[in-house]
mmCIF file of C-alpha atoms in Angstrom:
data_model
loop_
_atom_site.group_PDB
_atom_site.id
_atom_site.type_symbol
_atom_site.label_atom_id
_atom_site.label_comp_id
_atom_site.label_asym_id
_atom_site.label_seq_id
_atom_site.Cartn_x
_atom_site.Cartn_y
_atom_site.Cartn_z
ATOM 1 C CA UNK L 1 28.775 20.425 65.084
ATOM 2 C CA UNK L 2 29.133 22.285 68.072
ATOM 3 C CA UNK L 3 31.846 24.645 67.982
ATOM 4 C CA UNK L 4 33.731 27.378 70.429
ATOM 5 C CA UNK L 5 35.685 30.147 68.666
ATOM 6 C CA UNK L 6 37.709 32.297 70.119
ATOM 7 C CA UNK L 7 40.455 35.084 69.575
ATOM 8 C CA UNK L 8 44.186 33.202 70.083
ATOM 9 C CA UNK L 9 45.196 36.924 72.040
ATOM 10 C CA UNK L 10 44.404 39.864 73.414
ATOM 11 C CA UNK L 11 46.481 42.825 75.102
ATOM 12 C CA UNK L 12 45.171 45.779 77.093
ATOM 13 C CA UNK L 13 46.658 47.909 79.789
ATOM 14 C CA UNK L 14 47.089 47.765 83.721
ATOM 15 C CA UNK L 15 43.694 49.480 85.063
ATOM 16 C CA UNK L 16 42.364 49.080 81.927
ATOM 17 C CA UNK L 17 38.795 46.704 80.777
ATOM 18 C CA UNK L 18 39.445 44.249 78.406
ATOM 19 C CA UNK L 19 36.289 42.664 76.760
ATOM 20 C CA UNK L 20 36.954 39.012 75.871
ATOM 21 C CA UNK L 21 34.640 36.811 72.934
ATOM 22 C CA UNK L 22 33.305 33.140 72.882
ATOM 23 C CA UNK L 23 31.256 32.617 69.412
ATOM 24 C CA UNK L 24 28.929 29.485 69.438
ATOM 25 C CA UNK L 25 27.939 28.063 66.052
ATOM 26 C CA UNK L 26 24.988 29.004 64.910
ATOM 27 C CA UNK L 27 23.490 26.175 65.687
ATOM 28 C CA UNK L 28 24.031 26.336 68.980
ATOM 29 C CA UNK L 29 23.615 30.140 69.348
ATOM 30 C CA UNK L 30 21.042 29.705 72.448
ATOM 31 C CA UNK L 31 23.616 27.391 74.891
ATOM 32 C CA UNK L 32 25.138 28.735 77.926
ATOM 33 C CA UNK L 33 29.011 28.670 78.488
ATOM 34 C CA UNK L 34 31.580 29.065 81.490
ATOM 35 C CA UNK L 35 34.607 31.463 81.374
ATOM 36 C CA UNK L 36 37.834 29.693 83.257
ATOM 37 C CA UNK L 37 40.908 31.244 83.859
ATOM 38 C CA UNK L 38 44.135 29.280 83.694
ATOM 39 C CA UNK L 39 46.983 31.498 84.799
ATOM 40 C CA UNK L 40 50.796 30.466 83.800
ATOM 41 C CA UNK L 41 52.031 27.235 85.168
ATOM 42 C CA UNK L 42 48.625 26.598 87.283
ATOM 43 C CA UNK L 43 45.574 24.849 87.155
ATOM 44 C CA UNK L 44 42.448 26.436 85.770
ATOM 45 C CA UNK L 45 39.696 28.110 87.526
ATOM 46 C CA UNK L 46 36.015 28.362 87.130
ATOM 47 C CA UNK L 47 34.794 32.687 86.756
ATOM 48 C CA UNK L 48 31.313 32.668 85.749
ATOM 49 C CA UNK L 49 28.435 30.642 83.911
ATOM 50 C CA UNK L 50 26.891 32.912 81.084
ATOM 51 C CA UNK L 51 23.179 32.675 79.889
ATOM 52 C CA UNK L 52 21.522 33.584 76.685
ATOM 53 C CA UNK L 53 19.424 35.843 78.460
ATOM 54 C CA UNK L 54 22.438 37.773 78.990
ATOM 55 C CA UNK L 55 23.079 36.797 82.591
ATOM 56 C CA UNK L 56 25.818 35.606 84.475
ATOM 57 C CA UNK L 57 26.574 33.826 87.761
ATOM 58 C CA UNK L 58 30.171 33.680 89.052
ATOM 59 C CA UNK L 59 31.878 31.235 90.658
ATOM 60 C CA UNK L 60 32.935 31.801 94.965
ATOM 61 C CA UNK L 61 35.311 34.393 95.671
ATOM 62 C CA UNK L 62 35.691 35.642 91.990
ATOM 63 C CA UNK L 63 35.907 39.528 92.207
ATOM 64 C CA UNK L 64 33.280 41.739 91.097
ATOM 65 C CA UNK L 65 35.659 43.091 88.242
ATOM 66 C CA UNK L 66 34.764 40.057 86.182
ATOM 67 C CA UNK L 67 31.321 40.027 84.764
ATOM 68 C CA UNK L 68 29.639 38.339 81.951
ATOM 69 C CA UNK L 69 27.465 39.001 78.957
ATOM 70 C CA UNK L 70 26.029 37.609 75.694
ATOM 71 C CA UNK L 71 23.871 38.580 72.703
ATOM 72 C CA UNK L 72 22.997 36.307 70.152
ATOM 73 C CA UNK L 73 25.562 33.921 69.506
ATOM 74 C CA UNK L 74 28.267 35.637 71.051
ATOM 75 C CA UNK L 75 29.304 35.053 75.170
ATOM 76 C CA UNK L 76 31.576 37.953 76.613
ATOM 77 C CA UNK L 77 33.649 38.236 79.906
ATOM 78 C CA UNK L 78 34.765 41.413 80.616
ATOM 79 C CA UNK L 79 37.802 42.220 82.990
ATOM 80 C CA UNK L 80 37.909 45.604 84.762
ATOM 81 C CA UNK L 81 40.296 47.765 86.335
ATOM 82 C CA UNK L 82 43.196 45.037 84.784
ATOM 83 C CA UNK L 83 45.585 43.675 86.963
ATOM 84 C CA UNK L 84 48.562 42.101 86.471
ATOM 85 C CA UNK L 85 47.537 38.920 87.847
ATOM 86 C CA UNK L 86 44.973 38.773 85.548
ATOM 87 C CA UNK L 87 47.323 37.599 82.718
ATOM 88 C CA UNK L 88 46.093 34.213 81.541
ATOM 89 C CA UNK L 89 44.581 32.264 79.625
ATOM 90 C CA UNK L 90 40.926 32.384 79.245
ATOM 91 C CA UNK L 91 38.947 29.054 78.468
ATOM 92 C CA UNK L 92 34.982 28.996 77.432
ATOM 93 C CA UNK L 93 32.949 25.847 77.490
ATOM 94 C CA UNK L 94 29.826 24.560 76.784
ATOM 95 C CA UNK L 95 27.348 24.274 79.855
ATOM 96 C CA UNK L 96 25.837 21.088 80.040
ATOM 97 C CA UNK L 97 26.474 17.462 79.860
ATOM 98 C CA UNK L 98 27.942 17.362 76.891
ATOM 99 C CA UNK L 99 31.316 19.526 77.168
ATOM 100 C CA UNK L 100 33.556 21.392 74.485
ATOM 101 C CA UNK L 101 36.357 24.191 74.814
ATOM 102 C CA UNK L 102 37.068 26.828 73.192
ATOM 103 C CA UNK L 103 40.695 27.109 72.376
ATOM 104 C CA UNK L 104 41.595 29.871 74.054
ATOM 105 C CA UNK L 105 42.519 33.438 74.064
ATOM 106 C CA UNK L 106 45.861 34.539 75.969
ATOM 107 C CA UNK L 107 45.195 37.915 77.430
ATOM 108 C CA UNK L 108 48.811 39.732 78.084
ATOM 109 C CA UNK L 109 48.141 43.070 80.654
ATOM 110 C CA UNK L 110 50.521 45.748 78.801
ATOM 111 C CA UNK H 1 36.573 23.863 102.374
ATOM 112 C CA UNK H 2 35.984 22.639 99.266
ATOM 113 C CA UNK H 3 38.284 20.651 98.044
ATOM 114 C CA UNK H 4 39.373 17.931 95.317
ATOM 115 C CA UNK H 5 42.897 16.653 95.484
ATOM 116 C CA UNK H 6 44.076 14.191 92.682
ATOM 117 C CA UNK H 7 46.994 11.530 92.842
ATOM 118 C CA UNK H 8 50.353 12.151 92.251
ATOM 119 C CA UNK H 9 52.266 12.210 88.682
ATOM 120 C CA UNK H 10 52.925 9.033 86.991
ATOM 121 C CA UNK H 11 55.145 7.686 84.164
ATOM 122 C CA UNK H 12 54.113 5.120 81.741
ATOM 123 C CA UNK H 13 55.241 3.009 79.041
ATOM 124 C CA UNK H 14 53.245 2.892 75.606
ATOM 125 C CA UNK H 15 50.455 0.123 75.735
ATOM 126 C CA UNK H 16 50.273 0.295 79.562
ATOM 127 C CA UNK H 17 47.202 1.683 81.587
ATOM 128 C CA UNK H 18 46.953 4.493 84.014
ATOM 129 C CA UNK H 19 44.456 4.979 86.476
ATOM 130 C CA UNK H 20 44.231 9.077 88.201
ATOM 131 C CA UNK H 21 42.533 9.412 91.340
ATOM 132 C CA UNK H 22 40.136 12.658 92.802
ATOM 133 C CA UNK H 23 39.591 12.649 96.253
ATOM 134 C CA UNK H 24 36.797 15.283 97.525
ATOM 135 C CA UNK H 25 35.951 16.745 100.821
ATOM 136 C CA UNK H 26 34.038 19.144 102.349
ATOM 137 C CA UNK H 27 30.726 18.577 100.198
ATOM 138 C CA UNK H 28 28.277 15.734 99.802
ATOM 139 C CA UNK H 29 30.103 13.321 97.429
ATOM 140 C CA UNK H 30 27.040 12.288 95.451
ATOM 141 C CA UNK H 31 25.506 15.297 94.798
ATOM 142 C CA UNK H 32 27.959 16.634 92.294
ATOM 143 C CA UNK H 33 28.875 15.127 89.055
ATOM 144 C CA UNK H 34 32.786 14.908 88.361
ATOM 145 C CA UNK H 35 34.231 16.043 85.008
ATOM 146 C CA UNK H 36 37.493 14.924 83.679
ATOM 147 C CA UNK H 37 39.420 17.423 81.033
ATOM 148 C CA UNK H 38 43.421 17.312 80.243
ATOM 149 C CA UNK H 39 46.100 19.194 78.417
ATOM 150 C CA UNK H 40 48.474 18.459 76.256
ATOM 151 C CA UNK H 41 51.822 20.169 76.537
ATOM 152 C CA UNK H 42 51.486 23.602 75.672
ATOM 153 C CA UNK H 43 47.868 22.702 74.435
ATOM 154 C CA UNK H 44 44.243 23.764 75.182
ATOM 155 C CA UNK H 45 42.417 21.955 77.492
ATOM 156 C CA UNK H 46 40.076 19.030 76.260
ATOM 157 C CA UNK H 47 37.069 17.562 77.522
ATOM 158 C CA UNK H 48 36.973 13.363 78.190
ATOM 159 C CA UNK H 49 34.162 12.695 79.951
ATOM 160 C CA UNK H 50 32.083 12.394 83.132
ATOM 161 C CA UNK H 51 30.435 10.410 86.048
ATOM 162 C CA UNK H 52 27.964 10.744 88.684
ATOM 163 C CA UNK H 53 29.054 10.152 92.021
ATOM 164 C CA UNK H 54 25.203 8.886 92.777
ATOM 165 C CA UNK H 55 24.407 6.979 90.082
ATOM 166 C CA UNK H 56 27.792 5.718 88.799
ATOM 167 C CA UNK H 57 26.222 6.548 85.194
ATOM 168 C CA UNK H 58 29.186 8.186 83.141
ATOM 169 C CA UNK H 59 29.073 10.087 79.644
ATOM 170 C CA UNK H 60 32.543 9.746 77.438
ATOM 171 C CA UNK H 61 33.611 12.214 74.844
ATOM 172 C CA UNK H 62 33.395 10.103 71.665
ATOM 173 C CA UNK H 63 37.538 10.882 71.188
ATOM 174 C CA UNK H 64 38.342 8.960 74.206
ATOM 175 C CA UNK H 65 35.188 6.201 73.753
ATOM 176 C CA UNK H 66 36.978 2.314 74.103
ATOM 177 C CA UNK H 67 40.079 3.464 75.893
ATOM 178 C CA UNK H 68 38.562 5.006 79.499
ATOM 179 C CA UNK H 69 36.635 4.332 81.999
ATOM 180 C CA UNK H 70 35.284 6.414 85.252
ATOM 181 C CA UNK H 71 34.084 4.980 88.258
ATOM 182 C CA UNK H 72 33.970 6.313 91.639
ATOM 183 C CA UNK H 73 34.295 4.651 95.313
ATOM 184 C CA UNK H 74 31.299 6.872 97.403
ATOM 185 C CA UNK H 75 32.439 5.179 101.027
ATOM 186 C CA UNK H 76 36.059 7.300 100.468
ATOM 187 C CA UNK H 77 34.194 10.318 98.195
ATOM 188 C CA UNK H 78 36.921 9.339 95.373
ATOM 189 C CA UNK H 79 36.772 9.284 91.527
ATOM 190 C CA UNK H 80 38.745 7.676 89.624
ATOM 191 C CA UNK H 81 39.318 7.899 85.481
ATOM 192 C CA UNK H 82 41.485 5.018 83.789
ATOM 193 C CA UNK H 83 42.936 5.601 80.425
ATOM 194 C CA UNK H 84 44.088 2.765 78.512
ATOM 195 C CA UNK H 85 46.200 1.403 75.941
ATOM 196 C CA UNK H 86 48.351 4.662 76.358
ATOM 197 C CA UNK H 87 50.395 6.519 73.936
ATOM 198 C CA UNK H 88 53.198 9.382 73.753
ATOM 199 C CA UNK H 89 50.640 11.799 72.913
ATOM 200 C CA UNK H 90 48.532 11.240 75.457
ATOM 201 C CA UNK H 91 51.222 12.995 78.027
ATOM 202 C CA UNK H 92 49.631 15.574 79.976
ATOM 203 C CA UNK H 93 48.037 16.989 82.723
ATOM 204 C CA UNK H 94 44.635 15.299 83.757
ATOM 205 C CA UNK H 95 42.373 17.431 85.284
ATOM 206 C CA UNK H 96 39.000 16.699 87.503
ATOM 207 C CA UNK H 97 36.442 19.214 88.636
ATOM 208 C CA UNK H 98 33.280 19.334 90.351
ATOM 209 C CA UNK H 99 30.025 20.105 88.489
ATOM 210 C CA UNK H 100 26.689 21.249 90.107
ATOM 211 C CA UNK H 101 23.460 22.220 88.448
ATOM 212 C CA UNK H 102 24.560 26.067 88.457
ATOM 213 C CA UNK H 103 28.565 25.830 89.452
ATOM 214 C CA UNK H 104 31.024 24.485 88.752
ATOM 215 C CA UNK H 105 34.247 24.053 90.703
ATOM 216 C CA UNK H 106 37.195 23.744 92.522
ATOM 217 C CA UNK H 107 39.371 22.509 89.845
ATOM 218 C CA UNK H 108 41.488 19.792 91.070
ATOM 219 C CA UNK H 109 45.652 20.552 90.935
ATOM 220 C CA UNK H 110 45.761 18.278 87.903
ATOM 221 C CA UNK H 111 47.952 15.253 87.997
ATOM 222 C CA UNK H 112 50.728 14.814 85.239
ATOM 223 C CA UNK H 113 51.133 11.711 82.756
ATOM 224 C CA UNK H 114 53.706 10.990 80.580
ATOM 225 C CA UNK H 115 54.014 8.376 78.483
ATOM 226 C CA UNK H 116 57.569 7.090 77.099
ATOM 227 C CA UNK H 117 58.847 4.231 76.401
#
């Protein structure tokens, strides 16, 4: 079964990086995922696609501060130089036709 | 610009039907599938399904298999997802978004359901 785990939280300071974590099953170790961002009370929003290969491709108008990154089953998005608008929620999913979300990780900029 | 802009928030009795609307400009209708993903109060969000704009061929997740159904309207570039045979816990905001071969996005600005008798 394909399965999205992620951390319910993370915390890290204004100006700070913060390295978030999507794990795939095992199974499933070689898919590609998206990052979205859902800040409070809004809608989400697409940030990057990451690839196996460890490559990413971002989304229009999402600032260079947000990049992307994998190795082996794992999928990363790492924030730099925090902000505090970048207090959210972060959302992976699978790329593909076939869609499932992780469940989340709240990121809270100390 | 870009754009997809759903319908308006509707209430709903248990047993009833709704039917959410995604209207998209400013790209070629058919060349972009349309996925449909909602959230629960306070939830996650959670995948339902999709259809393609040019084929009208749609893909359900198996939770939501019997009970919707997507179709689109290419002459106004609108999808539209109907979920029936409602109940309380399917309150929530529904959510469609464009999908490419490489992208993905905008998001539209979700449309809230609630369900109460």
């Amino acid at each position: 079964q394909l399965v999205l785990t992620q951390s319910p939280s993370a915390s890290a300071s204004l100006g700070a990086s913060v390295k978030l974590t999507c794990t795939l099953s095992s199974a499933h170790s070689s898919y590609a995922i998206a990052w979205h961002q859902q800040q409070p009370g809004k809608g989400p929003r697409y940030l990057l696609k990451v690839n196996s290969d460890d490559t990413h491709n971002k989304g229009d108008g999402i600032p260079d501060r947000f990049s992307g990154s994998s190795s082996g089953a794992e999928r990363y998005l790492t924030i730099s130089s925090l902000q505090s608008e970048d207090e959210a929620d972060y959302y992976c999913q699978t790329w593909g036709t076939l869609w499932v979300f992780g469940g989340g990780t709240k990121l809270t900029v100390l | 610009q870009v754009q997809v802009v759903q319908s308006g928030g509707e209430v709903k009795k248990p047993g009833a039907s709704v039917t959410v609307s995604c209207r998209a400009s400013g790209y070629i209708f058919t060349d972009y599938y349309i996925h449909w993903v909602r959230q629960a109060p306070g939830q996650g969000l959670e995948w339902m399904g999709w259809i393609s704009p040019n084929s009208g061929g749609t893909d359900y997740a198996q939770k939501f298999q019997g009970r919707v159904t997507m179709t689109r309207d290419t002459s106004i570039s609108t999808a539209y997802m109907e979920l029936s045979r409602l109940r309380s816990d399917d309150t929530g905001i529904y959510y469609c978004v464009r999908v490419g071969s490489g992208t993905c996005g905008p998001w539209g600005q979700g449309t809230l359901v609630t369900v109460s008798s």
